[in-house]
CSV table of C-alpha atoms in Angstrom, one decimal:
chain,number,residue,atom,x,y,z
A,1,MET,CA,122.7,72.9,175.3
A,2,TYR,CA,121.2,71.7,172.1
A,3,LEU,CA,117.7,72.7,171.1
A,4,ARG,CA,115.6,69.8,169.8
A,5,LYS,CA,112.2,71.1,168.7
A,6,MET,CA,110.8,68.1,166.9
A,7,TYR,CA,109.6,65.0,168.7
A,8,PHE,CA,107.4,62.4,167.0
A,9,PHE,CA,104.1,63.5,168.5
A,10,ILE,CA,104.7,67.2,167.6
A,11,LEU,CA,105.7,66.2,164.0
A,12,PHE,CA,102.6,64.0,163.7
A,13,PHE,CA,100.1,66.6,164.8
A,14,GLY,CA,102.0,69.3,162.9
A,15,LEU,CA,101.7,67.4,159.7
A,16,ILE,CA,97.9,67.3,160.1
A,17,SER,CA,97.6,71.1,160.4
A,18,LEU,CA,100.3,72.3,158.1
A,19,SER,CA,99.3,75.3,156.0
A,20,CYS,CA,100.5,75.6,152.4
A,21,GLU,CA,101.2,78.4,150.0
A,22,LYS,CA,102.0,77.9,146.4
A,23,LEU,CA,105.3,79.2,145.0
A,24,ALA,CA,104.8,81.6,142.1
A,25,GLN,CA,107.1,79.5,139.9
A,26,ASN,CA,106.7,75.8,140.2
A,27,PRO,CA,110.1,74.4,141.1
A,28,GLY,CA,109.8,70.6,140.7
A,29,ASP,CA,106.3,69.2,140.4
A,30,ASP,CA,102.6,70.1,140.5
A,31,THR,CA,102.4,69.8,144.3
A,32,THR,CA,105.2,72.1,145.4
A,33,ASP,CA,104.1,74.2,148.4
A,34,LEU,CA,105.6,76.4,151.0
A,35,ASP,CA,105.0,74.6,154.3
A,36,ILE,CA,105.6,75.5,157.9
A,37,ASP,CA,106.3,73.2,160.8
A,38,ASN,CA,107.2,74.4,164.2
A,39,GLY,CA,108.6,77.7,162.9
A,40,ILE,CA,110.6,76.1,160.0
A,41,SER,CA,109.5,77.1,156.5
A,42,TYR,CA,110.4,74.6,153.8
A,43,TRP,CA,109.6,74.1,150.1
A,44,GLY,CA,110.6,71.9,147.2
A,45,GLY,CA,109.6,69.3,144.7
A,46,ILE,CA,110.0,65.6,144.5
A,47,TYR,CA,113.7,65.9,143.8
A,48,ASN,CA,116.6,67.6,145.6
A,49,ASP,CA,116.3,71.4,146.3
A,50,VAL,CA,118.9,73.4,148.3
A,51,GLY,CA,119.0,76.9,149.8
A,52,HIS,CA,122.5,78.4,149.4
A,53,ALA,CA,122.3,82.0,150.6
A,54,VAL,CA,119.9,84.4,152.4
A,55,VAL,CA,119.8,88.1,153.0
A,56,GLN,CA,117.5,90.6,154.7
A,57,THR,CA,116.2,93.0,152.2
A,58,ALA,CA,115.8,96.8,152.4
A,59,ASP,CA,112.1,96.5,153.1
A,60,GLY,CA,112.7,94.2,156.1
A,61,GLY,CA,111.9,91.0,154.2
A,62,TYR,CA,114.2,88.2,153.1
A,63,ALA,CA,115.5,86.8,149.8
A,64,VAL,CA,116.7,83.2,149.4
A,65,VAL,CA,118.6,81.8,146.4
A,66,GLY,CA,119.0,78.1,145.8
A,67,SER,CA,119.1,75.3,143.3
A,68,GLN,CA,116.1,73.2,142.4
A,69,TYR,CA,115.5,70.3,140.2
A,70,THR,CA,112.9,71.1,137.5
A,71,ILE,CA,110.9,68.3,135.8
A,72,ASP,CA,110.3,70.4,132.7
A,73,THR,CA,114.0,70.8,132.0
A,74,LEU,CA,115.3,67.6,133.9
A,75,GLN,CA,118.1,69.7,135.5
A,76,GLN,CA,119.0,71.9,138.4
A,77,ASP,CA,117.9,75.5,138.0
A,78,LEU,CA,118.4,78.7,139.9
A,79,ASN,CA,115.6,79.7,142.2
A,80,LEU,CA,115.2,83.1,143.9
A,81,VAL,CA,112.4,83.5,146.4
A,82,LYS,CA,111.3,86.8,148.2
A,83,PHE,CA,109.6,86.8,151.6
A,84,SER,CA,107.9,89.5,153.6
A,85,PRO,CA,109.2,90.5,157.1
A,86,SER,CA,106.7,87.9,158.6
A,87,LEU,CA,108.0,85.2,156.2
A,88,GLN,CA,105.0,85.4,153.9
A,89,LEU,CA,105.8,84.4,150.4
A,90,GLU,CA,105.8,87.4,148.0
A,91,SER,CA,107.4,86.2,144.7
A,92,SER,CA,109.8,83.7,143.2
A,93,LYS,CA,111.8,83.3,140.0
A,94,VAL,CA,113.2,80.2,138.3
A,95,LEU,CA,116.0,80.8,135.8
A,96,ASN,CA,117.9,78.2,133.7
A,97,LEU,CA,120.1,77.9,130.7
A,98,SER,CA,120.4,74.8,128.5
A,99,TYR,CA,122.0,72.4,131.1
A,100,ASN,CA,122.5,72.0,134.8
A,101,ASN,CA,122.8,75.2,136.9
A,102,ILE,CA,124.2,75.7,140.4
A,103,ALA,CA,123.4,78.8,142.5
A,104,GLN,CA,125.9,79.8,145.2
A,105,ASP,CA,125.5,83.4,146.5
A,106,LEU,CA,123.2,86.4,146.6
A,107,GLN,CA,123.4,90.0,147.5
A,108,GLN,CA,120.8,92.8,147.4
A,109,THR,CA,122.2,95.7,145.3
A,110,LYS,CA,122.1,99.4,145.8
A,111,ASP,CA,119.2,99.8,143.4
A,112,GLY,CA,117.0,97.4,145.3
A,113,GLY,CA,117.6,94.6,142.9
A,114,TYR,CA,119.6,91.4,143.4
A,115,ILE,CA,122.9,90.0,142.1
A,116,LEU,CA,123.3,86.2,142.0
A,117,VAL,CA,126.3,84.0,141.1
A,118,GLY,CA,126.6,80.3,140.3
A,119,SER,CA,127.7,78.1,137.5
A,120,THR,CA,126.1,76.6,134.5
A,121,PHE,CA,127.0,73.5,132.4
A,122,ASN,CA,127.4,74.4,128.7
A,123,GLY,CA,127.5,70.8,127.4
A,124,SER,CA,131.2,70.2,127.9
A,125,ASP,CA,132.3,72.1,131.0
A,126,TYR,CA,131.0,74.6,133.6
A,127,ASP,CA,131.0,78.4,133.2
A,128,VAL,CA,130.6,81.1,135.9
A,129,TRP,CA,127.1,82.5,135.6
A,130,VAL,CA,126.2,86.0,137.0
A,131,VAL,CA,122.6,87.2,136.9
A,132,LYS,CA,121.3,90.7,137.8
A,133,TYR,CA,117.6,91.1,138.8
A,134,ASP,CA,115.6,94.2,139.4
A,135,SER,CA,113.4,94.6,142.6
A,136,LYS,CA,110.5,92.8,140.9
A,137,LEU,CA,112.8,89.8,140.1
A,138,ASP,CA,112.9,90.5,136.4
A,139,THR,CA,116.3,89.8,134.8
A,140,THR,CA,118.2,93.0,134.0
A,141,TRP,CA,121.3,91.2,132.6
A,142,SER,CA,123.3,88.1,132.8
A,143,ASP,CA,126.8,87.1,131.8
A,144,THR,CA,129.0,84.0,131.8
A,145,VAL,CA,132.8,83.3,132.0
A,146,LYS,CA,133.5,80.8,129.3
A,147,GLY,CA,136.9,79.4,129.8
A,148,LYS,CA,138.5,76.5,128.0
A,149,TYR,CA,137.8,74.2,131.0
A,150,ASP,CA,135.6,74.4,134.1
A,151,ASP,CA,135.0,77.8,135.7
A,152,PHE,CA,133.0,78.1,139.0
A,153,GLY,CA,131.6,81.2,140.7
A,154,ASN,CA,131.2,80.8,144.5
A,155,SER,CA,130.5,84.3,145.9
A,156,VAL,CA,129.4,87.8,144.6
A,157,HIS,CA,129.8,91.2,146.1
A,158,GLN,CA,128.9,94.7,144.9
A,159,THR,CA,131.8,97.0,144.8
A,160,GLN,CA,132.1,100.7,145.7
A,161,ASP,CA,131.9,101.7,142.0
A,162,GLY,CA,128.7,99.8,141.4
A,163,GLY,CA,130.3,96.8,139.8
A,164,PHE,CA,130.6,93.3,141.2
A,165,ILE,CA,133.4,91.0,142.1
A,166,VAL,CA,133.0,87.2,141.8
A,167,CYS,CA,135.3,84.8,143.7
A,168,GLY,CA,135.7,81.3,142.4
A,169,ASN,CA,138.1,78.9,140.6
A,170,LYS,CA,139.0,77.8,137.1
A,171,TYR,CA,140.7,74.7,135.7
A,172,ASP,CA,143.7,75.6,133.6
A,173,GLY,CA,144.4,72.2,132.1
A,174,ASP,CA,146.7,71.1,135.0
A,175,ASP,CA,144.9,72.1,138.2
A,176,TYR,CA,142.4,74.5,139.6
A,177,ASP,CA,143.3,78.1,140.5
A,178,ILE,CA,141.7,80.8,142.7
A,179,VAL,CA,140.3,83.6,140.6
A,180,LEU,CA,138.7,87.0,141.4
A,181,TRP,CA,136.7,88.4,138.5
A,182,LYS,CA,135.3,91.9,138.2
A,183,PHE,CA,132.0,92.4,136.4
A,184,ASN,CA,130.6,95.8,135.1
A,185,TYR,CA,127.5,96.8,133.2
A,186,ASN,CA,127.4,99.9,131.1
A,187,GLY,CA,123.6,99.9,130.5
A,188,THR,CA,123.9,98.0,127.2
A,189,SER,CA,126.0,94.9,127.8
A,190,PRO,CA,128.0,93.4,130.8
A,191,SER,CA,131.7,92.8,130.7
A,192,TYR,CA,134.3,91.2,133.0
A,193,SER,CA,138.0,91.1,133.6
A,194,VAL,CA,140.3,89.2,136.0
A,195,ILE,CA,141.5,91.1,139.0
A,196,TRP,CA,143.7,88.4,140.4
A,197,SER,CA,144.4,84.7,139.8
A,198,GLU,CA,146.4,82.1,141.7
A,199,ASP,CA,148.1,81.1,138.5
A,200,SER,CA,149.9,84.5,138.4
A,201,LEU,CA,152.0,83.1,141.3
A,202,ASP,CA,152.6,79.7,139.7
A,203,THR,CA,155.8,80.0,137.6
A,204,PRO,CA,156.0,77.2,136.8
A,205,ASP,CA,152.6,75.9,137.8
A,206,ASN,CA,152.6,74.8,141.5
A,207,GLY,CA,150.8,71.6,140.9
A,208,THR,CA,148.1,72.3,143.6
A,209,ASN,CA,144.4,72.6,143.3
A,210,ASP,CA,143.4,76.0,144.7
A,211,TYR,CA,139.8,76.9,145.4
A,212,GLY,CA,138.4,80.4,146.0
A,213,LYS,CA,135.4,80.3,148.3
A,214,TYR,CA,134.4,83.8,149.3
A,215,ALA,CA,135.6,87.4,148.7
A,216,HIS,CA,134.4,91.0,149.3
A,217,GLN,CA,135.7,94.5,148.9
A,218,THR,CA,137.5,95.9,152.0
A,219,ASN,CA,137.2,99.4,153.5
A,220,ASP,CA,140.4,100.6,151.8
A,221,GLY,CA,139.1,99.6,148.3
A,222,GLY,CA,141.0,96.4,148.2
A,223,TYR,CA,139.8,92.8,148.4
A,224,ILE,CA,139.9,89.9,150.8
A,225,ILE,CA,139.7,86.3,149.6
A,226,VAL,CA,139.5,83.0,151.5
A,227,GLY,CA,139.9,79.6,150.0
A,228,SER,CA,142.1,76.5,150.2
A,229,SER,CA,144.9,74.7,148.5
A,230,PHE,CA,145.1,71.0,148.0
A,231,SER,CA,148.5,69.5,147.3
A,232,THR,CA,149.3,66.3,145.3
A,233,THR,CA,149.2,64.4,148.7
A,234,ASN,CA,145.6,65.5,149.2
A,235,ALA,CA,146.4,67.6,152.2
A,236,SER,CA,144.9,71.1,152.2
A,237,GLU,CA,145.6,74.4,153.7
A,238,THR,CA,143.5,77.6,154.2
A,239,ARG,CA,144.5,80.5,152.0
A,240,LEU,CA,143.8,84.1,153.1
A,241,ILE,CA,144.7,86.7,150.5
A,242,LYS,CA,144.5,90.4,150.8
A,243,LEU,CA,144.7,92.5,147.6
A,244,ASP,CA,145.0,96.2,147.2
A,245,SER,CA,142.7,98.1,144.9
A,246,SER,CA,144.9,97.2,141.9
A,247,GLY,CA,144.8,93.5,142.7
A,248,ASP,CA,148.3,93.2,144.2
A,249,THR,CA,149.4,91.4,147.4
A,250,LEU,CA,152.2,93.8,148.2
A,251,ALA,CA,152.6,94.4,151.9
A,252,THR,CA,153.5,98.0,151.4
A,253,ASN,CA,150.0,98.5,150.0
A,254,GLY,CA,148.3,96.5,152.8
A,255,GLY,CA,148.3,93.2,150.9
A,256,PHE,CA,149.3,89.8,152.1
A,257,TYR,CA,149.2,86.1,151.2
A,258,LYS,CA,148.8,83.8,154.2
A,259,THR,CA,148.5,80.1,154.8
A,260,PHE,CA,146.9,78.7,157.9
A,261,ASN,CA,146.8,75.1,159.4
A,262,ASN,CA,145.2,73.7,162.5
A,263,SER,CA,147.5,71.9,164.9
A,264,SER,CA,145.6,68.6,164.6
A,265,GLY,CA,148.4,67.1,162.6
A,266,TYR,CA,146.2,66.1,159.7
A,267,LEU,CA,147.0,69.1,157.6
A,268,ASP,CA,143.6,69.1,156.0
A,269,ASP,CA,142.0,72.6,156.3
A,270,GLU,CA,139.5,74.4,154.1
A,271,GLY,CA,138.7,78.1,154.4
A,272,ILE,CA,135.0,78.7,153.6
A,273,PHE,CA,134.0,82.3,154.5
A,274,VAL,CA,135.6,85.6,155.4
A,275,GLN,CA,134.4,89.0,156.6
A,276,GLN,CA,136.3,92.2,157.4
A,277,THR,CA,135.6,93.1,161.0
A,278,SER,CA,135.0,96.4,162.7
A,279,ASP,CA,138.6,96.6,163.8
A,280,ASN,CA,139.7,96.2,160.1
A,281,GLY,CA,140.9,92.7,160.8
A,282,TYR,CA,139.2,89.5,159.5
A,283,ILE,CA,137.1,86.6,160.7
A,284,VAL,CA,137.4,83.3,158.9
A,285,VAL,CA,135.4,80.1,159.3
A,286,GLY,CA,136.2,76.7,157.8
A,287,ASN,CA,136.6,73.0,158.4
A,288,TYR,CA,139.5,70.8,159.3
A,289,ALA,CA,140.2,67.0,159.5
A,290,THR,CA,140.1,65.5,163.0
A,291,GLY,CA,140.8,61.9,162.2
A,292,GLY,CA,139.8,59.3,159.5
A,293,TRP,CA,138.0,59.9,156.3
A,294,GLY,CA,135.2,62.3,156.6
A,295,GLN,CA,135.9,63.3,160.2
A,296,LYS,CA,136.0,67.0,160.6
A,297,ASN,CA,135.3,69.9,162.9
A,298,ILE,CA,134.9,73.7,162.6
A,299,PHE,CA,137.6,76.3,163.0
A,300,VAL,CA,137.2,80.0,163.5
A,301,LEU,CA,140.2,82.2,162.8
A,302,LYS,CA,140.5,85.9,163.8
A,303,THR,CA,143.3,88.0,162.4
A,304,ASN,CA,144.4,91.7,162.5
A,305,TYR,CA,144.5,93.9,159.4
A,306,GLN,CA,147.8,92.4,158.4
A,307,GLY,CA,146.6,88.8,158.5
A,308,THR,CA,148.4,88.0,161.7
A,309,GLN,CA,146.5,85.4,163.8
A,310,ILE,CA,144.8,86.7,167.0
A,311,PHE,CA,143.0,83.5,167.8
A,312,LEU,CA,142.2,80.2,166.2
A,313,ASN,CA,139.5,78.2,167.9
A,314,THR,CA,137.9,74.9,167.1
A,315,TYR,CA,134.4,73.6,167.7
A,316,GLY,CA,132.6,70.3,167.2
A,317,GLY,CA,132.1,66.8,168.5
A,318,ASN,CA,133.4,63.3,167.7
A,319,ASN,CA,131.5,63.1,164.4
A,320,PRO,CA,131.7,65.1,161.2
A,321,ASP,CA,130.5,68.6,161.8
A,322,GLY,CA,130.8,71.5,159.3
A,323,ALA,CA,130.6,75.3,159.0
A,324,SER,CA,129.2,77.4,156.1
A,325,THR,CA,129.2,81.0,157.1
A,326,VAL,CA,130.5,83.4,159.9
A,327,ARG,CA,129.3,86.9,160.5
A,328,GLN,CA,130.3,89.6,162.9
A,329,THR,CA,127.3,90.6,165.0
A,330,LEU,CA,126.1,94.1,166.0
A,331,GLU,CA,127.7,94.0,169.4
A,332,GLY,CA,131.1,92.9,168.1
A,333,GLY,CA,130.8,89.1,168.5
A,334,PHE,CA,130.4,86.5,165.8
A,335,VAL,CA,127.8,83.9,164.7
A,336,ILE,CA,128.4,80.7,162.8
A,337,VAL,CA,126.0,78.4,160.9
A,338,GLY,CA,126.7,74.9,159.8
A,339,ASN,CA,125.7,71.4,160.8
A,340,PHE,CA,126.2,69.2,163.9
A,341,TYR,CA,126.0,65.4,163.7
A,342,SER,CA,124.3,63.3,166.3
A,343,GLN,CA,123.6,59.6,166.2
A,344,SER,CA,119.9,60.0,166.9
A,345,THR,CA,118.9,62.7,164.4
A,346,MET,CA,121.8,62.6,161.9
A,347,ASP,CA,122.8,66.2,160.9
A,348,ASP,CA,121.1,69.2,162.5
A,349,ILE,CA,121.4,72.9,161.7
A,350,TRP,CA,124.0,74.2,164.1
A,351,VAL,CA,124.2,77.9,165.1
A,352,VAL,CA,127.1,79.0,167.4
A,353,LYS,CA,127.1,82.5,168.9
A,354,LEU,CA,130.6,83.7,170.0
A,355,THR,CA,131.8,86.7,172.0
A,356,HIS,CA,134.4,89.1,170.5
A,357,ASP,CA,137.3,86.9,171.8
A,358,GLY,CA,135.9,83.6,170.4
A,359,SER,CA,134.3,82.3,173.6
A,360,THR,CA,131.1,80.4,173.1
A,361,GLU,CA,128.1,82.5,174.3
A,362,TRP,CA,125.5,79.9,173.2
A,363,ASN,CA,125.0,77.2,170.6
A,364,LYS,CA,121.8,75.5,169.5
A,365,THR,CA,120.7,73.0,166.9
A,366,TYR,CA,117.5,72.9,164.9
A,367,GLY,CA,115.8,70.3,162.7
A,368,GLY,CA,113.7,67.2,162.3
A,369,GLU,CA,114.3,63.5,162.5
A,370,ASN,CA,116.6,63.3,159.4
A,371,GLY,CA,119.4,65.4,158.0
A,372,ASP,CA,119.2,69.2,158.2
A,373,PHE,CA,121.9,71.6,157.0
A,374,GLY,CA,122.6,75.3,157.6
A,375,LYS,CA,124.1,77.0,154.6
A,376,SER,CA,123.9,80.7,155.2
A,377,ILE,CA,123.1,83.1,158.1
A,378,SER,CA,122.6,86.9,158.3
A,379,GLN,CA,121.8,89.1,161.3
A,380,THR,CA,118.5,90.9,161.1
A,381,GLU,CA,117.6,94.4,162.0
A,382,ASP,CA,116.0,93.2,165.3
A,383,GLY,CA,119.3,91.5,166.4
A,384,GLY,CA,118.1,88.0,165.5
A,385,PHE,CA,119.2,85.9,162.6
A,386,ILE,CA,117.8,84.5,159.4
A,387,ILE,CA,119.0,81.1,158.2
A,388,THR,CA,118.7,79.0,155.0
A,389,GLY,CA,119.8,75.6,154.0
A,390,ASN,CA,118.2,72.3,153.2
A,391,THR,CA,116.3,69.6,155.0
A,392,TYR,CA,115.6,65.9,154.5
A,393,SER,CA,113.1,65.8,157.5
A,394,TYR,CA,109.9,66.2,155.5
A,395,GLY,CA,110.4,63.8,152.6
A,396,ASN,CA,112.8,61.4,150.9
A,397,GLN,CA,114.6,64.3,149.1
A,398,SER,CA,116.1,67.6,150.1
A,399,GLU,CA,114.0,70.7,150.4
A,400,VAL,CA,114.9,74.4,150.9
A,401,LEU,CA,114.4,75.7,154.4
A,402,LEU,CA,114.1,79.2,156.0
A,403,LEU,CA,114.3,79.7,159.7
A,404,LYS,CA,114.2,82.9,161.8
A,405,VAL,CA,115.6,83.0,165.4
A,406,ASN,CA,116.0,85.8,167.9
A,407,SER,CA,119.2,87.0,169.5
A,408,ASN,CA,119.2,84.1,171.9
A,409,GLY,CA,118.7,81.5,169.2
A,410,ASP,CA,115.1,80.8,170.0
A,411,ILE,CA,112.8,80.1,167.0
A,412,VAL,CA,110.6,83.0,166.0
A,413,THR,CA,107.2,81.9,164.7
A,414,PHE,CA,104.8,83.9,162.5
A,415,GLU,CA,101.2,83.5,161.5
A,416,GLU,CA,100.7,80.7,159.0
A,417,PRO,CA,100.4,81.9,155.4
A,418,THR,CA,97.1,82.1,153.8
A,419,SER,CA,96.4,79.6,151.0
A,420,GLU,CA,96.2,80.8,147.5
């Protein structure tokens, strides 16, 4: 059953009574507000703004990182916004370098601050950009990976020693390679090193474009990476890579290097997100081709601790659907966020709740009359979920959205914010 919350008459009357709250930093123009419609909070300027990641913070609130277009700089900038537990806006911070900037992932750190990763254009190519904030959203430090060609940071995770790992990819002059960087900060200046790179296996270069999407440290001190590999024939495969603490894939130390394909016959898979599960195995979500150009569905892969497949399930309709994040839930099941396409409303935010064996417990869609996309989901302390992404339902351009649902997927509404 798909939840459709926004019919025309609801939208009409809702627009009359919308309450607004100014963002602390003006993202795109002089009329940028935080608005709420039927439980969906959204904000942005007159150009495209996107929410990429959301986390529940230690105080029970929420933090969202995204990219926004800023008129003053005529470029995309990084935007971090902090909300209270009742989705009241508390503070926000816009950060930019000289050129276009892309935000991808966010984590609250052990000291109550935040670590953010993305990429920044330096005038000739892209560099990985890592930014550390304190709890007040003041910048503590930032660092970039300046390779000879493009370098992109896609995920960030704080490690057991207080440092950070960044998963992404770099262009080596021939093709893209998966890379896992380690960042440290000694109180004076940040530094980074490469823990592992796909090109270490390419002797000679394998001629494929390999993309690292997400990584985190595992319970044994090693690392798990998910991504994809595109061959010269444009077919792609999911990569699942387990490293030991020294960055090696040796099986004797618990490492592995696995490739997965769906049985659709199109050989076009893309691993997006991975999490270690309570049984020390792994849950992976991604997308795979189902037919012609642009036709795709979602796959969910569960493995044991050795990377051996336990189940591989697929979800979706006859149109292009996509997944962005999967998380294990408190009771041992899983939740996925992405987008589901329908002819009447285009894309809707799609949340699928699974049991521990991959069976569908419930699935619901959310959004307005135009395209709405779910980019990130996290389970909250009350057993519900917090979701961010972007919406085209409230204007001609994309705006950031934030949505709270309970454990059954029903929208949780709060009091409207007071105007400033």
